[in-house]
């Protein structure tokens, strides 16, 4: 299937298709086919090249035949918000890959085949995202996407009215067959709304009601989707979906609890902690829940610089541990140091059990982007259900190095990467992958020269005036750095640069201007800053320490509710799994036949309707110990087939009791009764009972039984028939006939009416007349007259002989008869060995055939023809032998032998 | 944006709290017993947590599935609910093969269904492997007023024949979960102590060892990230 040309056709001039793939969009528990395309605008159309976007198309047909099939469902700009992640936790290699595409609150989960194409497509998205992340200057506007966003109304995403980025709006179908697509888009809205469950709903105790309400929209089989073959298919990777569903319902089982977080930063100028730190770390009444304490210039030694080995680490750690709030006990979560940058994260002892997945990383941005005199050290952790990242940075120094600081900032965000070793499957995390981010450190941003005396104003407390010229604030407002981060109002004096052991501004030759080098910023929805301050009492460094107290809303799992919702999700999946089992309804499980007559076929129909959600492959299967799936008198067409949801399949059941099956039914060995097992692949089995009465007939009865019947066949009780057909009948007639009377009627009729008829035994009879003759013979022949033409009688005679369960030449003498053919006397010997009645029949028939040949002038018969016709019915191979191997090649020789056998008796005495 | 890492986070939370949730085993169950004792209702109650008030006679073999947890292991139960009508007996015998658990059900309000247990038990013993766990369920325990079979005699029957036993109600759900879970626990125990050979074709248990995840797609994103130059 080649999608490229069709998608290309949907694009506007100047827009290029980078990659396209067909994927299953997972909505709740169902996936629907989508076409996902990555497009790029030519650099001539926008200020800066490289702007890309994802177009999600609905498709009216699978596979896509033309551009008309495609209509745009969503447009997602590839900006810094876009994330594309591959779920690697799926353990089954055979299943599809789950690809998460997120942008703001829009979150799409696709199942894509595990293929090179998918790999390439995801790589392209990642590449595009990387281009954006490295982009400098103002963020792209994506105005070129306007044509695809036909109506730029507010987002249809119910979870985030208005809050979603404007580039991620859900759109109406573009062009195409708008009417037929109506159904689909409604369905999608419903699905989307159930994908983002209302937290209020989840909180209700009556979970089953909630589940019901939520289920109903998407389980109804959508007629339109059936018609187009786009019916939803069940999702493949169950485990990933449990996770997905649980994440979607997070609000329902987590409570927000307020935690106080103390964040401190201090450039200690290589000094040792000769003073206590309590004036910095323990000035508040209540102890914070979490401490994140960052240092810069911990050690200015070359030793530390080159070998990252410093005795100061322990000194300062001890000082911290001695300086923290004495009211409660703390435990160290992580300490990370790179040369002079050190970050210590502590939590109250009681919280330690809820801290998980800690990881650290360091990024050096000094010389060659390697040396650790500048850069950042970071710690990430999960506190209860909230991911938190602390970054302690030391950016490039000096007034004029603004751009270098910006680049250090970029580099820290790009290169910091946490590897969680909890599972090798999980992708590494970047700073931005966290819900709460605290960015602290000596940022080194200065105050730009201005017409104020910076020192004077800094001392006066008119910080607002100065902050207008403050580089970090300016760069942040220009969205160059710390995009989406927040910083509290600065109400403290610049923290740099002081004479050591004093509160005096730098009095050295360099006479550095004061600056707010030491800063604390944060990112995250549920964080409030309570304090942002400096601690000028601590004078050992040329910087003053800074601290901030935050009130952070941490998601705490309510185990009871979690369990319940987890169970709910599991239950729902189980339920769906059961609902996605193949389901059919059949119009009947009991098929009752009209009375079945010999050689007269009867057909019944069974309608199998696929009433489930998935395509059904059905097959009639064998029962235990059976060789075939049904009795030999029955044939089922088709016995196996494929039905799409909403479709039906008519199955014909033809019953025909023929010469092979009649004897078994006559003798009571078999009955017209069978239970058919209709198996649905991957699902249940249905039993279909087929019952009927067989009207026994002289056709298919044995010579030995028939000669003992002095009454019309129909008048003989069934018990007597079964007895006569048994090996040792209890009750035999005292006056048996020499040959079966039915045979006599047939032959006599031909003798009386057919001797002179041209084409006798070569001209076919009429089926209807043969049935009448059969009925007549069974019910008793009146006035020795049989109905129908002589040709029908002739054929009935042949059928009668052929239907004999034991042929005239019994199976036991079959081989002997064939072997005797070269010699007439040998053939006669075989005949002498026949059971009495069989020999009677044989001789009676031969006499009749000879009589026929006497009238050859009229009936144009010849011995060869008659010998051939009768040879094949008188001498028969048992079906067990015949079926055992392919005897097709020998058939002609055998037929010739049978003919020769009979021919002897026609030509000789 | 937040959902991505919430997703991740939960995954780890999950891994730590609930263990890997890919199921490790598949157990095959059959449900047998006379017509109208409530076999299908028991299955429905177990898979859907709902009572089917006017459940039609099963004409065939229904199929249901649910994932349960035993000793921290996720187990997928594949349950075959057979038709109870006598005329289907010969056909339903085909389904016994390879069952790890057999739930044999009678109706406490109809003695005849209890009287037929020995015949069902004979089939179950003859047609399954010796380690198949057979669990006797006296269904319709909610209809105590119409009781026709005492708890004690059924308990005795179960003990004599080495069967596990509860009285349950598909209508109220009482003991339904327990019957299915206890059977699974017993099967799991048989696996643990080695008495059930998983390699035997008819053990009725499939083991699904967890495979190392695929990572090549992931490595790709990793590479892109590391190539960053600044």
PDB file of C-alpha atoms in Angstrom, chain B residues 61-223:
ATOM      1  CA  UNK B  61     -19.535 -24.698  24.723  1.00  0.00           C
ATOM      2  CA  UNK B  62     -19.225 -21.127  25.889  1.00  0.00           C
ATOM      3  CA  UNK B  63     -15.850 -19.586  26.318  1.00  0.00           C
ATOM      4  CA  UNK B  64     -14.793 -16.981  28.837  1.00  0.00           C
ATOM      5  CA  UNK B  65     -11.565 -15.532  30.099  1.00  0.00           C
ATOM      6  CA  UNK B  66     -10.262 -13.531  33.033  1.00  0.00           C
ATOM      7  CA  UNK B  67      -6.914 -12.650  34.450  1.00  0.00           C
ATOM      8  CA  UNK B  68      -6.419 -13.356  38.117  1.00  0.00           C
ATOM      9  CA  UNK B  69      -3.521 -13.153  40.492  1.00  0.00           C
ATOM     10  CA  UNK B  70      -2.155 -16.007  42.540  1.00  0.00           C
ATOM     11  CA  UNK B  71       0.905 -15.525  44.721  1.00  0.00           C
ATOM     12  CA  UNK B  72       1.785 -12.396  42.800  1.00  0.00           C
ATOM     13  CA  UNK B  73       1.577 -14.225  39.487  1.00  0.00           C
ATOM     14  CA  UNK B  74      -0.837 -13.111  36.831  1.00  0.00           C
ATOM     15  CA  UNK B  75      -2.769 -16.066  35.509  1.00  0.00           C
ATOM     16  CA  UNK B  76      -5.108 -16.066  32.596  1.00  0.00           C
ATOM     17  CA  UNK B  77      -8.035 -18.412  33.017  1.00  0.00           C
ATOM     18  CA  UNK B  78      -9.599 -19.817  29.896  1.00  0.00           C
ATOM     19  CA  UNK B  79     -12.900 -21.264  30.884  1.00  0.00           C
ATOM     20  CA  UNK B  80     -14.994 -23.643  28.830  1.00  0.00           C
ATOM     21  CA  UNK B  81     -18.572 -23.823  29.963  1.00  0.00           C
ATOM     22  CA  UNK B  82     -20.157 -26.956  28.577  1.00  0.00           C
ATOM     23  CA  UNK B  83     -23.722 -27.760  27.685  1.00  0.00           C
ATOM     24  CA  UNK B  84     -25.322 -29.815  30.407  1.00  0.00           C
ATOM     25  CA  UNK B  85     -27.982 -31.569  28.404  1.00  0.00           C
ATOM     26  CA  UNK B  86     -27.609 -35.302  28.435  1.00  0.00           C
ATOM     27  CA  UNK B  87     -27.844 -35.575  24.656  1.00  0.00           C
ATOM     28  CA  UNK B  88     -24.683 -33.478  24.326  1.00  0.00           C
ATOM     29  CA  UNK B  89     -22.757 -35.549  26.806  1.00  0.00           C
ATOM     30  CA  UNK B  90     -20.884 -37.488  24.165  1.00  0.00           C
ATOM     31  CA  UNK B  91     -19.868 -34.307  22.434  1.00  0.00           C
ATOM     32  CA  UNK B  92     -18.881 -32.326  25.504  1.00  0.00           C
ATOM     33  CA  UNK B  93     -16.512 -35.109  26.493  1.00  0.00           C
ATOM     34  CA  UNK B  94     -14.228 -33.779  23.781  1.00  0.00           C
ATOM     35  CA  UNK B  95     -13.610 -30.700  25.903  1.00  0.00           C
ATOM     36  CA  UNK B  96     -12.280 -32.360  29.016  1.00  0.00           C
ATOM     37  CA  UNK B  97      -8.914 -33.023  27.531  1.00  0.00           C
ATOM     38  CA  UNK B  98      -6.197 -30.720  28.708  1.00  0.00           C
ATOM     39  CA  UNK B  99      -8.174 -29.084  31.487  1.00  0.00           C
ATOM     40  CA  UNK B 100      -6.141 -28.015  34.492  1.00  0.00           C
ATOM     41  CA  UNK B 101      -9.262 -27.405  36.537  1.00  0.00           C
ATOM     42  CA  UNK B 102     -12.756 -28.846  36.430  1.00  0.00           C
ATOM     43  CA  UNK B 103     -15.625 -27.137  38.198  1.00  0.00           C
ATOM     44  CA  UNK B 104     -18.320 -29.719  38.783  1.00  0.00           C
ATOM     45  CA  UNK B 105     -21.625 -28.085  39.573  1.00  0.00           C
ATOM     46  CA  UNK B 106     -24.899 -29.316  41.041  1.00  0.00           C
ATOM     47  CA  UNK B 107     -28.009 -27.500  42.178  1.00  0.00           C
ATOM     48  CA  UNK B 108     -28.656 -27.693  45.938  1.00  0.00           C
ATOM     49  CA  UNK B 109     -32.400 -27.494  45.267  1.00  0.00           C
ATOM     50  CA  UNK B 110     -32.507 -30.462  42.905  1.00  0.00           C
ATOM     51  CA  UNK B 111     -31.341 -33.774  44.278  1.00  0.00           C
ATOM     52  CA  UNK B 112     -31.174 -35.406  40.862  1.00  0.00           C
ATOM     53  CA  UNK B 113     -28.369 -33.057  39.873  1.00  0.00           C
ATOM     54  CA  UNK B 114     -26.487 -34.167  42.962  1.00  0.00           C
ATOM     55  CA  UNK B 115     -27.183 -37.818  42.285  1.00  0.00           C
ATOM     56  CA  UNK B 116     -25.606 -37.511  38.852  1.00  0.00           C
ATOM     57  CA  UNK B 117     -22.322 -36.251  40.281  1.00  0.00           C
ATOM     58  CA  UNK B 118     -20.676 -39.660  40.329  1.00  0.00           C
ATOM     59  CA  UNK B 119     -21.265 -40.001  36.618  1.00  0.00           C
ATOM     60  CA  UNK B 120     -19.818 -36.530  35.978  1.00  0.00           C
ATOM     61  CA  UNK B 121     -16.912 -37.353  38.248  1.00  0.00           C
ATOM     62  CA  UNK B 122     -16.220 -40.559  36.341  1.00  0.00           C
ATOM     63  CA  UNK B 123     -16.049 -38.602  33.127  1.00  0.00           C
ATOM     64  CA  UNK B 124     -13.845 -35.972  34.695  1.00  0.00           C
ATOM     65  CA  UNK B 125     -11.454 -38.560  36.083  1.00  0.00           C
ATOM     66  CA  UNK B 126     -11.330 -40.598  32.898  1.00  0.00           C
ATOM     67  CA  UNK B 127     -10.958 -37.785  30.486  1.00  0.00           C
ATOM     68  CA  UNK B 128      -8.574 -35.441  32.269  1.00  0.00           C
ATOM     69  CA  UNK B 129      -5.091 -35.938  33.615  1.00  0.00           C
ATOM     70  CA  UNK B 130      -4.562 -37.196  37.165  1.00  0.00           C
ATOM     71  CA  UNK B 131      -3.513 -33.750  38.384  1.00  0.00           C
ATOM     72  CA  UNK B 132      -6.601 -31.947  37.187  1.00  0.00           C
ATOM     73  CA  UNK B 133      -8.053 -30.098  40.148  1.00  0.00           C
ATOM     74  CA  UNK B 134     -11.726 -30.935  40.527  1.00  0.00           C
ATOM     75  CA  UNK B 135     -13.783 -28.441  42.476  1.00  0.00           C
ATOM     76  CA  UNK B 136     -17.331 -29.261  43.518  1.00  0.00           C
ATOM     77  CA  UNK B 137     -19.775 -26.376  43.604  1.00  0.00           C
ATOM     78  CA  UNK B 138     -23.234 -26.611  45.120  1.00  0.00           C
ATOM     79  CA  UNK B 139     -24.884 -23.740  43.293  1.00  0.00           C
ATOM     80  CA  UNK B 140     -28.013 -21.738  44.151  1.00  0.00           C
ATOM     81  CA  UNK B 141     -27.014 -21.398  47.802  1.00  0.00           C
ATOM     82  CA  UNK B 142     -29.290 -18.355  47.909  1.00  0.00           C
ATOM     83  CA  UNK B 143     -32.307 -20.673  47.649  1.00  0.00           C
ATOM     84  CA  UNK B 144     -31.757 -22.207  51.049  1.00  0.00           C
ATOM     85  CA  UNK B 145     -35.508 -22.601  51.639  1.00  0.00           C
ATOM     86  CA  UNK B 146     -35.793 -24.982  48.705  1.00  0.00           C
ATOM     87  CA  UNK B 147     -32.692 -26.925  49.688  1.00  0.00           C
ATOM     88  CA  UNK B 148     -32.792 -30.563  48.647  1.00  0.00           C
ATOM     89  CA  UNK B 149     -29.182 -31.507  49.333  1.00  0.00           C
ATOM     90  CA  UNK B 150     -27.601 -30.812  52.707  1.00  0.00           C
ATOM     91  CA  UNK B 151     -24.246 -29.159  53.001  1.00  0.00           C
ATOM     92  CA  UNK B 152     -22.906 -32.004  55.093  1.00  0.00           C
ATOM     93  CA  UNK B 153     -23.660 -34.812  52.708  1.00  0.00           C
ATOM     94  CA  UNK B 154     -22.126 -32.911  49.815  1.00  0.00           C
ATOM     95  CA  UNK B 155     -19.121 -32.089  51.963  1.00  0.00           C
ATOM     96  CA  UNK B 156     -18.778 -35.760  52.757  1.00  0.00           C
ATOM     97  CA  UNK B 157     -19.063 -36.709  49.093  1.00  0.00           C
ATOM     98  CA  UNK B 158     -16.345 -34.189  48.291  1.00  0.00           C
ATOM     99  CA  UNK B 159     -14.069 -35.506  51.002  1.00  0.00           C
ATOM    100  CA  UNK B 160     -14.564 -39.108  49.992  1.00  0.00           C
ATOM    101  CA  UNK B 161     -13.596 -38.252  46.456  1.00  0.00           C
ATOM    102  CA  UNK B 162     -10.834 -35.814  47.262  1.00  0.00           C
ATOM    103  CA  UNK B 163     -12.610 -32.813  45.825  1.00  0.00           C
ATOM    104  CA  UNK B 164     -12.542 -29.212  46.940  1.00  0.00           C
ATOM    105  CA  UNK B 165     -16.009 -27.973  47.767  1.00  0.00           C
ATOM    106  CA  UNK B 166     -18.075 -24.864  48.395  1.00  0.00           C
ATOM    107  CA  UNK B 167     -21.686 -23.921  48.186  1.00  0.00           C
ATOM    108  CA  UNK B 168     -22.015 -20.849  46.030  1.00  0.00           C
ATOM    109  CA  UNK B 169     -24.556 -18.593  44.445  1.00  0.00           C
ATOM    110  CA  UNK B 170     -24.214 -17.291  40.943  1.00  0.00           C
ATOM    111  CA  UNK B 171     -27.050 -14.959  41.786  1.00  0.00           C
ATOM    112  CA  UNK B 172     -25.507 -13.210  44.778  1.00  0.00           C
ATOM    113  CA  UNK B 173     -21.934 -13.928  43.773  1.00  0.00           C
ATOM    114  CA  UNK B 174     -21.295 -15.648  47.066  1.00  0.00           C
ATOM    115  CA  UNK B 175     -18.231 -17.922  46.906  1.00  0.00           C
ATOM    116  CA  UNK B 176     -18.075 -17.700  43.114  1.00  0.00           C
ATOM    117  CA  UNK B 177     -14.803 -15.838  43.082  1.00  0.00           C
ATOM    118  CA  UNK B 178     -13.483 -18.188  45.739  1.00  0.00           C
ATOM    119  CA  UNK B 179     -14.248 -21.332  43.766  1.00  0.00           C
ATOM    120  CA  UNK B 180     -12.407 -20.129  40.692  1.00  0.00           C
ATOM    121  CA  UNK B 181      -9.513 -18.691  42.689  1.00  0.00           C
ATOM    122  CA  UNK B 182      -9.096 -21.645  45.022  1.00  0.00           C
ATOM    123  CA  UNK B 183      -8.923 -23.928  42.020  1.00  0.00           C
ATOM    124  CA  UNK B 184      -6.213 -21.732  40.519  1.00  0.00           C
ATOM    125  CA  UNK B 185      -4.317 -21.659  43.786  1.00  0.00           C
ATOM    126  CA  UNK B 186      -4.367 -25.424  43.953  1.00  0.00           C
ATOM    127  CA  UNK B 187      -3.174 -25.739  40.363  1.00  0.00           C
ATOM    128  CA  UNK B 188      -0.456 -23.200  41.047  1.00  0.00           C
ATOM    129  CA  UNK B 189       0.556 -25.125  44.132  1.00  0.00           C
ATOM    130  CA  UNK B 190       0.755 -28.287  42.043  1.00  0.00           C
ATOM    131  CA  UNK B 191       3.079 -26.495  39.673  1.00  0.00           C
ATOM    132  CA  UNK B 192       5.198 -25.191  42.507  1.00  0.00           C
ATOM    133  CA  UNK B 193       5.647 -28.540  44.188  1.00  0.00           C
ATOM    134  CA  UNK B 194       6.344 -30.192  40.850  1.00  0.00           C
ATOM    135  CA  UNK B 195       3.398 -32.547  40.832  1.00  0.00           C
ATOM    136  CA  UNK B 196       2.027 -30.939  37.684  1.00  0.00           C
ATOM    137  CA  UNK B 197       4.349 -31.370  34.767  1.00  0.00           C
ATOM    138  CA  UNK B 198       3.966 -28.320  32.559  1.00  0.00           C
ATOM    139  CA  UNK B 199       5.625 -30.068  29.670  1.00  0.00           C
ATOM    140  CA  UNK B 200       2.946 -32.709  29.558  1.00  0.00           C
ATOM    141  CA  UNK B 201       0.688 -31.983  26.624  1.00  0.00           C
ATOM    142  CA  UNK B 202      -2.463 -32.256  28.675  1.00  0.00           C
ATOM    143  CA  UNK B 203      -1.498 -30.382  31.793  1.00  0.00           C
ATOM    144  CA  UNK B 204      -3.941 -27.630  30.848  1.00  0.00           C
ATOM    145  CA  UNK B 205      -1.349 -25.045  31.814  1.00  0.00           C
ATOM    146  CA  UNK B 206       0.723 -22.901  29.534  1.00  0.00           C
ATOM    147  CA  UNK B 207       3.662 -21.090  30.951  1.00  0.00           C
ATOM    148  CA  UNK B 208       4.494 -17.716  29.493  1.00  0.00           C
ATOM    149  CA  UNK B 209       7.951 -16.739  30.582  1.00  0.00           C
ATOM    150  CA  UNK B 210       8.519 -13.010  30.342  1.00  0.00           C
ATOM    151  CA  UNK B 211      10.823 -12.129  27.511  1.00  0.00           C
ATOM    152  CA  UNK B 212      13.278  -9.305  27.451  1.00  0.00           C
ATOM    153  CA  UNK B 213      11.641  -6.300  25.884  1.00  0.00           C
ATOM    154  CA  UNK B 214      12.693  -4.989  22.578  1.00  0.00           C
ATOM    155  CA  UNK B 215      14.862  -1.971  22.793  1.00  0.00           C
ATOM    156  CA  UNK B 216      16.139  -1.167  19.355  1.00  0.00           C
ATOM    157  CA  UNK B 217      13.486   1.437  18.670  1.00  0.00           C
ATOM    158  CA  UNK B 218      14.244   2.967  21.982  1.00  0.00           C
ATOM    159  CA  UNK B 219      17.956   3.074  21.350  1.00  0.00           C
ATOM    160  CA  UNK B 220      17.194   5.168  18.383  1.00  0.00           C
ATOM    161  CA  UNK B 221      15.758   7.966  20.453  1.00  0.00           C
ATOM    162  CA  UNK B 222      18.650   7.595  22.821  1.00  0.00           C
ATOM    163  CA  UNK B 223      21.152   8.132  20.060  1.00  0.00           C
TER     164      UNK B 223
END
